Short mmCIF file of C-alpha atoms (C1' of nucleotides) in Angstrom, two decimals:
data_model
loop_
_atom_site.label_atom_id
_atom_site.label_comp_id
_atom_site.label_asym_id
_atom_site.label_seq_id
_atom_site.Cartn_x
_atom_site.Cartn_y
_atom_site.Cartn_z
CA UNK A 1 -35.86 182.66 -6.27
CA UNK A 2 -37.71 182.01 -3.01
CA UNK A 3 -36.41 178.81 -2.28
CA UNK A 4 -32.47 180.10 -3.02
CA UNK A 5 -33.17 182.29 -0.06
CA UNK A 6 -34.96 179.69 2.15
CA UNK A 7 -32.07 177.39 1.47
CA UNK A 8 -29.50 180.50 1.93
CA UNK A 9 -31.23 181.01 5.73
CA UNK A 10 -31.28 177.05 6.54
CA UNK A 11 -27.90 177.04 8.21
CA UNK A 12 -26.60 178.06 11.21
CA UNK A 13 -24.04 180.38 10.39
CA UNK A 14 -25.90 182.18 7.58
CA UNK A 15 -29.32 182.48 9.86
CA UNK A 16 -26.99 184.09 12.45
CA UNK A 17 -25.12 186.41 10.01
CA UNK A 18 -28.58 187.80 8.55
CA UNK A 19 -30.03 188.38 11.98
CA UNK A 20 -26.61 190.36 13.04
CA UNK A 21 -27.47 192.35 9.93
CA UNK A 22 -30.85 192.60 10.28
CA UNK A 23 -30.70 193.85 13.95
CA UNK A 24 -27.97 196.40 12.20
CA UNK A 25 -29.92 198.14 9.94
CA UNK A 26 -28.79 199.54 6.73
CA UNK A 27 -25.95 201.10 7.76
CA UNK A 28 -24.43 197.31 8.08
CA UNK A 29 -21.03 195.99 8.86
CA UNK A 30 -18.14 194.93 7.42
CA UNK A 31 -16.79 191.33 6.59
CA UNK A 32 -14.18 191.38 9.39
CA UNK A 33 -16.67 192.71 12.18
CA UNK A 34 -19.34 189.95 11.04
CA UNK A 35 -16.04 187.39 11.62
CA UNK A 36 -15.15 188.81 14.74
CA UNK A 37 -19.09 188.97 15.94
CA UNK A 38 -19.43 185.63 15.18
CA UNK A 39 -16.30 183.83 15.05
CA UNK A 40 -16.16 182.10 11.77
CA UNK A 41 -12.93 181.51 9.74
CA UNK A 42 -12.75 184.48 7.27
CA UNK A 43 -13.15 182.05 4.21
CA UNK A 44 -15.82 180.21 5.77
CA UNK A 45 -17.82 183.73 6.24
CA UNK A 46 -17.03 184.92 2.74
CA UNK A 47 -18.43 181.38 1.07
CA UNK A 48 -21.22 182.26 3.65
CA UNK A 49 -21.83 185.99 2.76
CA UNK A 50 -21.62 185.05 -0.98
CA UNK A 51 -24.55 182.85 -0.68
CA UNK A 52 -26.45 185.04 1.15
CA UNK A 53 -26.01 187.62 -1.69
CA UNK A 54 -26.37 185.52 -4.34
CA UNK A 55 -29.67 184.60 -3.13
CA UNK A 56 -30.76 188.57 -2.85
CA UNK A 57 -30.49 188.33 0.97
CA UNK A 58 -28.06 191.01 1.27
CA UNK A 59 -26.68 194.21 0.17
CA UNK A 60 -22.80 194.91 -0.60
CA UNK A 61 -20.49 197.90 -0.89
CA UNK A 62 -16.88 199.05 -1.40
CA UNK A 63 -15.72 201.02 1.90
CA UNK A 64 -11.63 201.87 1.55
CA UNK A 65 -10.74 198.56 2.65
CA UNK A 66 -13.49 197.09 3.79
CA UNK A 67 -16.68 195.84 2.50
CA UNK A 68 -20.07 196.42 4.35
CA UNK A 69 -22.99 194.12 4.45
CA UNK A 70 -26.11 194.57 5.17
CA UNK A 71 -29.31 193.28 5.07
CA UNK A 72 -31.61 193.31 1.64
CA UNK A 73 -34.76 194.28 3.65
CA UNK A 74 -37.01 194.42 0.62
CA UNK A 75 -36.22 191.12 -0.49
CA UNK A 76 -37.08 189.66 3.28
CA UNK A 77 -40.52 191.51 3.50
CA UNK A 78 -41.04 189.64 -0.18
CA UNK A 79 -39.98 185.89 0.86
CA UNK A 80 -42.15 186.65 3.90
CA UNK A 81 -45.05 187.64 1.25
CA UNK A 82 -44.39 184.66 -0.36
CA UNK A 83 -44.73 182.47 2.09
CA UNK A 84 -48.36 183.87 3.49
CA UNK A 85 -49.66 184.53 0.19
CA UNK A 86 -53.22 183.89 0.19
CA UNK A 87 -53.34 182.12 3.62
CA UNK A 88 -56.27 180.41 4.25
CA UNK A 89 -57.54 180.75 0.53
CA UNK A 90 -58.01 184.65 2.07
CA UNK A 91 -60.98 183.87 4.19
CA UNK A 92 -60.75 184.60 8.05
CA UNK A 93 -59.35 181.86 9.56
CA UNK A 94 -59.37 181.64 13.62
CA UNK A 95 -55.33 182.07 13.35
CA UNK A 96 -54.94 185.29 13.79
CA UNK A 97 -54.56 185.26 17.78
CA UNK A 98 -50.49 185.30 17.28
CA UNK A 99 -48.75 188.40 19.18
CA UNK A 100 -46.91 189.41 15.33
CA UNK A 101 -48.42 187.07 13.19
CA UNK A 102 -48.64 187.68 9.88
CA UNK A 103 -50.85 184.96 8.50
CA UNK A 104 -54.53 186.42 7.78
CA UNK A 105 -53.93 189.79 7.87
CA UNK A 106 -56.65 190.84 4.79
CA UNK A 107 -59.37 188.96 6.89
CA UNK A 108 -58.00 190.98 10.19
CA UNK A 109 -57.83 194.52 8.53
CA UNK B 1 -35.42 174.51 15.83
CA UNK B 2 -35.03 177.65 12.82
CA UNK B 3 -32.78 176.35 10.91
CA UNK B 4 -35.02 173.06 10.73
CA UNK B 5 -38.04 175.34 9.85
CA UNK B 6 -36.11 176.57 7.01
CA UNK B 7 -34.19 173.76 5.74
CA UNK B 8 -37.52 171.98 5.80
CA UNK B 9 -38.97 175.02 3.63
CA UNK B 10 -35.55 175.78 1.23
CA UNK B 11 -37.23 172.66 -1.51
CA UNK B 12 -38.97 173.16 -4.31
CA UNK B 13 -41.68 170.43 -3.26
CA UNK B 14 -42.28 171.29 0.48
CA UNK B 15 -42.41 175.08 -0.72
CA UNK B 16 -44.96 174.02 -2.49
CA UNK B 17 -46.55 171.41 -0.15
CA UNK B 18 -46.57 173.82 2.62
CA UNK B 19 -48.02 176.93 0.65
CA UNK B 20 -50.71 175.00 -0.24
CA UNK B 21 -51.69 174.30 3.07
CA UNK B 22 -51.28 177.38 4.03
CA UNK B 23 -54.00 178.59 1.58
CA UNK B 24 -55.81 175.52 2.30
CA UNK B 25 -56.17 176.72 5.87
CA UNK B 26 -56.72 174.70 9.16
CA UNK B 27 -58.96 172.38 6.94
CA UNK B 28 -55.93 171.27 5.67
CA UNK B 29 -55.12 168.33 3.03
CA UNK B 30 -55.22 164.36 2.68
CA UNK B 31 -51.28 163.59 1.59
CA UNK B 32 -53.24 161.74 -1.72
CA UNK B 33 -55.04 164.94 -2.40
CA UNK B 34 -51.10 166.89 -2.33
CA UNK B 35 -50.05 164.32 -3.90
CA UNK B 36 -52.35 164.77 -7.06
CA UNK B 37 -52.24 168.57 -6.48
CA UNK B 38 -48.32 168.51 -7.00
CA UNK B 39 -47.47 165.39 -8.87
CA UNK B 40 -45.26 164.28 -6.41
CA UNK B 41 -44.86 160.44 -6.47
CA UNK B 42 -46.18 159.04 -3.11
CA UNK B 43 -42.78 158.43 -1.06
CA UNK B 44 -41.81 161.28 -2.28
CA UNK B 45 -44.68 162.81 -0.93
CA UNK B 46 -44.29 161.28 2.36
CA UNK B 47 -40.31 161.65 2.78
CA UNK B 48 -41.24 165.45 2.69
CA UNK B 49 -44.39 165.68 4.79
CA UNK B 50 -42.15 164.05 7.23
CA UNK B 51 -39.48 166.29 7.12
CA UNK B 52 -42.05 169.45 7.21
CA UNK B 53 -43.49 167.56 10.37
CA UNK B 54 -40.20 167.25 12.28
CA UNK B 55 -39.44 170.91 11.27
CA UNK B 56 -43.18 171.57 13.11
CA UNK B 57 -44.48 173.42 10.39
CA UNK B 58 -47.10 170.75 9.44
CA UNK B 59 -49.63 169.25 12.23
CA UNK B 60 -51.50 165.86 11.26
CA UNK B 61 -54.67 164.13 11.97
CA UNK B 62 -55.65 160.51 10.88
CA UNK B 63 -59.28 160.77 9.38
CA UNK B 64 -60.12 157.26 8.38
CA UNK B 65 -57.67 156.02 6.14
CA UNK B 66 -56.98 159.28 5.42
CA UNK B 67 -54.22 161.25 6.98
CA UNK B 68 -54.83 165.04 6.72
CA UNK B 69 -52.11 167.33 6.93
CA UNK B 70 -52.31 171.15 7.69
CA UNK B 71 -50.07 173.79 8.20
CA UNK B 72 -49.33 175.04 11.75
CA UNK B 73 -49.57 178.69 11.72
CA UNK B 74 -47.96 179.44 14.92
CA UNK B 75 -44.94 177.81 14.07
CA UNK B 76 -44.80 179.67 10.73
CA UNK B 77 -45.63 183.38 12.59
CA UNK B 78 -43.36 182.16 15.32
CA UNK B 79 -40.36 181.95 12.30
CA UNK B 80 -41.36 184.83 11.05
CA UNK B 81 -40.37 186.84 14.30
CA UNK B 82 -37.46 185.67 14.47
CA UNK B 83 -35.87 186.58 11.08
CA UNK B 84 -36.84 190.10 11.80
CA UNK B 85 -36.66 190.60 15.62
CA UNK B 86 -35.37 193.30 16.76
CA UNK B 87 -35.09 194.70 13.00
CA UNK B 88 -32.66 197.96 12.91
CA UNK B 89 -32.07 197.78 16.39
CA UNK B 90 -35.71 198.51 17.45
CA UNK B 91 -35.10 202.21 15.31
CA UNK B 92 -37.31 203.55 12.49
CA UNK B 93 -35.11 202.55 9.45
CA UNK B 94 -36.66 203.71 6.48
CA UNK B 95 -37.58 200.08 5.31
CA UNK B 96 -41.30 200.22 6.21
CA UNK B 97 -42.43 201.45 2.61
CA UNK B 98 -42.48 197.82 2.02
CA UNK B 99 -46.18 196.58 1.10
CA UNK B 100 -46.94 194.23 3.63
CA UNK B 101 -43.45 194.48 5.21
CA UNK B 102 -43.17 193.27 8.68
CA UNK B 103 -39.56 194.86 9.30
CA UNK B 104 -39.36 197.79 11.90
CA UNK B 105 -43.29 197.76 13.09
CA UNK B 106 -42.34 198.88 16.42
CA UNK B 107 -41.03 202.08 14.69
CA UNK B 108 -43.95 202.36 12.59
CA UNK B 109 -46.53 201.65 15.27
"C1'" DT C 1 -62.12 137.67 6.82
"C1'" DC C 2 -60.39 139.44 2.54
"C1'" DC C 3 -59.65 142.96 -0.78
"C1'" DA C 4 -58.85 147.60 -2.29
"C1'" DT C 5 -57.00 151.91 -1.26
"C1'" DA C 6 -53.95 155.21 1.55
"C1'" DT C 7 -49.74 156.03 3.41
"C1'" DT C 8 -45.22 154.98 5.05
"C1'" DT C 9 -40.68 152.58 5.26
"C1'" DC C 10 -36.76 150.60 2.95
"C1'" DT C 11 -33.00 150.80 -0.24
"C1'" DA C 12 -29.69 152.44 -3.34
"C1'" DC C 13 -27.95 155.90 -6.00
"C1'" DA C 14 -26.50 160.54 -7.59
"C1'" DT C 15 -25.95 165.21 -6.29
"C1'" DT C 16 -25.06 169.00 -3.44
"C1'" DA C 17 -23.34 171.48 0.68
"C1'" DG C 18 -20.14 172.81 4.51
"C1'" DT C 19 -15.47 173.28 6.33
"C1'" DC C 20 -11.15 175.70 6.56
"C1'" DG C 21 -6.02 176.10 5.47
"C1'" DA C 22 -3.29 178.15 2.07
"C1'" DA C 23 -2.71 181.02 -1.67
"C1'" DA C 24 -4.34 184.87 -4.49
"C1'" DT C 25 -6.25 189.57 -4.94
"C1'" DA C 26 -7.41 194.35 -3.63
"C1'" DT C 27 -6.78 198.61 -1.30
"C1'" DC C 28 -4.73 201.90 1.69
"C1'" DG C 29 -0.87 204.40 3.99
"C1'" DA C 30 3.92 205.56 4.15
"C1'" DT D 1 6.39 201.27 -4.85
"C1'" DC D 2 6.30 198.39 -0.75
"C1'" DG D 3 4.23 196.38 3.20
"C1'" DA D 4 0.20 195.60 5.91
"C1'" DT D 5 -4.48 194.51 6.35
"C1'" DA D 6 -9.15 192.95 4.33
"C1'" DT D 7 -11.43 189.83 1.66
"C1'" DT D 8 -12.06 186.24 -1.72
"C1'" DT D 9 -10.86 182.05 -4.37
"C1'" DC D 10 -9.06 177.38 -4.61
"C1'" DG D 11 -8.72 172.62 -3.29
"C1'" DA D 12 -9.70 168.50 -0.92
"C1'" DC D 13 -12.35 166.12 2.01
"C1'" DT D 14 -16.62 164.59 4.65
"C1'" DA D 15 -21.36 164.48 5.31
"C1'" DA D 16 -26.09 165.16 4.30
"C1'" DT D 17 -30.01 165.38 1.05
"C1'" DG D 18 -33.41 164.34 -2.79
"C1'" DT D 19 -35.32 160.78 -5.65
"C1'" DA D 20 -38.52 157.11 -6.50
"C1'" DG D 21 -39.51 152.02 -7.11
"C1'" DA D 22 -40.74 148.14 -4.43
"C1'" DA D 23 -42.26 146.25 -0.37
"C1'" DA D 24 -44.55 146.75 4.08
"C1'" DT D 25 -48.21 148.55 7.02
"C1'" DA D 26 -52.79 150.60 8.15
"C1'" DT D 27 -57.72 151.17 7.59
"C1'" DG D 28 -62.40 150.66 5.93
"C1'" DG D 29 -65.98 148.22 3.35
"C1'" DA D 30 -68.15 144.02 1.33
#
DNA sequence: TCCATATTTCTACATTAGTCGAAATATCGA
DNA sequence: TCGATATTTCGACTAATGTAGAAATATGGA
């Protein structure tokens, strides 16, 4: 659900651990490296990552010891989707001038 | 702030309040006119147009006694690239197969 | 000016979220 | 199997958020 993962990215912590993964890639990282990265108490990170997955914002897998996270890519180019659906009832719409925006991009094309 | 952008957009209502105005385009809306789209009882209404305003998603104009809200596209393109800056480090990561995906364009451009 | 309509503020309540130490669980290496 | 390291769960507390009725505050029209 879209707002699950809006309400998964409104906090500090969680933003900052999806934007470590996201500048990652898919090759992610692991719980501890995330901790040390960002210095959060290990079970403050893990009720952190947990939410983050639960809401289909990342990716998780077994590694020896270790678990790597990384970012659910397909699932941020969807919320994004989601939120620019339609935008401006489709019609051209004088916003388009952003370096990156996203908003309009039928009438641009 | 991000995390205000977000936490303003991670409820149900302002999801919805602010992806209407989004397709309603710079045009925007009169809060009684959201308020009948969304059968959201007036306070309500107002608590969260409020809280989309601080966030700066939402810009407002009086227009009589009518107070006409609209979305602020910059701020929403602005949030955007910032979720996904610098996405896989700036390398070609095999996410771009996304319709509409906004992850990795520098590697696909 | 006075009334009707539009919107916001106030208030009180119930619910949910974040924090982090300590204990529990899992996995590897010896 | 035992000890060490990685991660998650539990518990208790504090704080913030969503809801909506009622009252207050604009604004325009008669």
């Amino acid at each position: 659900m879209v707002v699950a993962a809006l309400s998964a990215l409104a906090q500090e912590s969680r933003l900052a651990i999806f934007r470590l993964l996201v500048q990652a890639g898919p090759a992610g990282l692991s719980a501890g490296r995330i901790a040390e990265s960002l210095a959060v108490p290990s079970s403050s990170l893990s009720f952190h990552l947990k939410e983050l997955s639960r809401a289909d914002l990342l990716l998780s897998r077994q590694d020896g010891r270790f678990v790597i996270y990384s970012a659910n890519f397909d699932a941020m180019n969807r919320l994004i989707a989601y939120m620019t659906e339609n935008c401006c009832g489709g019609e051209p719409c004088g916003t388009d001038d952003v370096a990156g925006g996203v908003c309009c991009e039928e009438a641009r094309a």
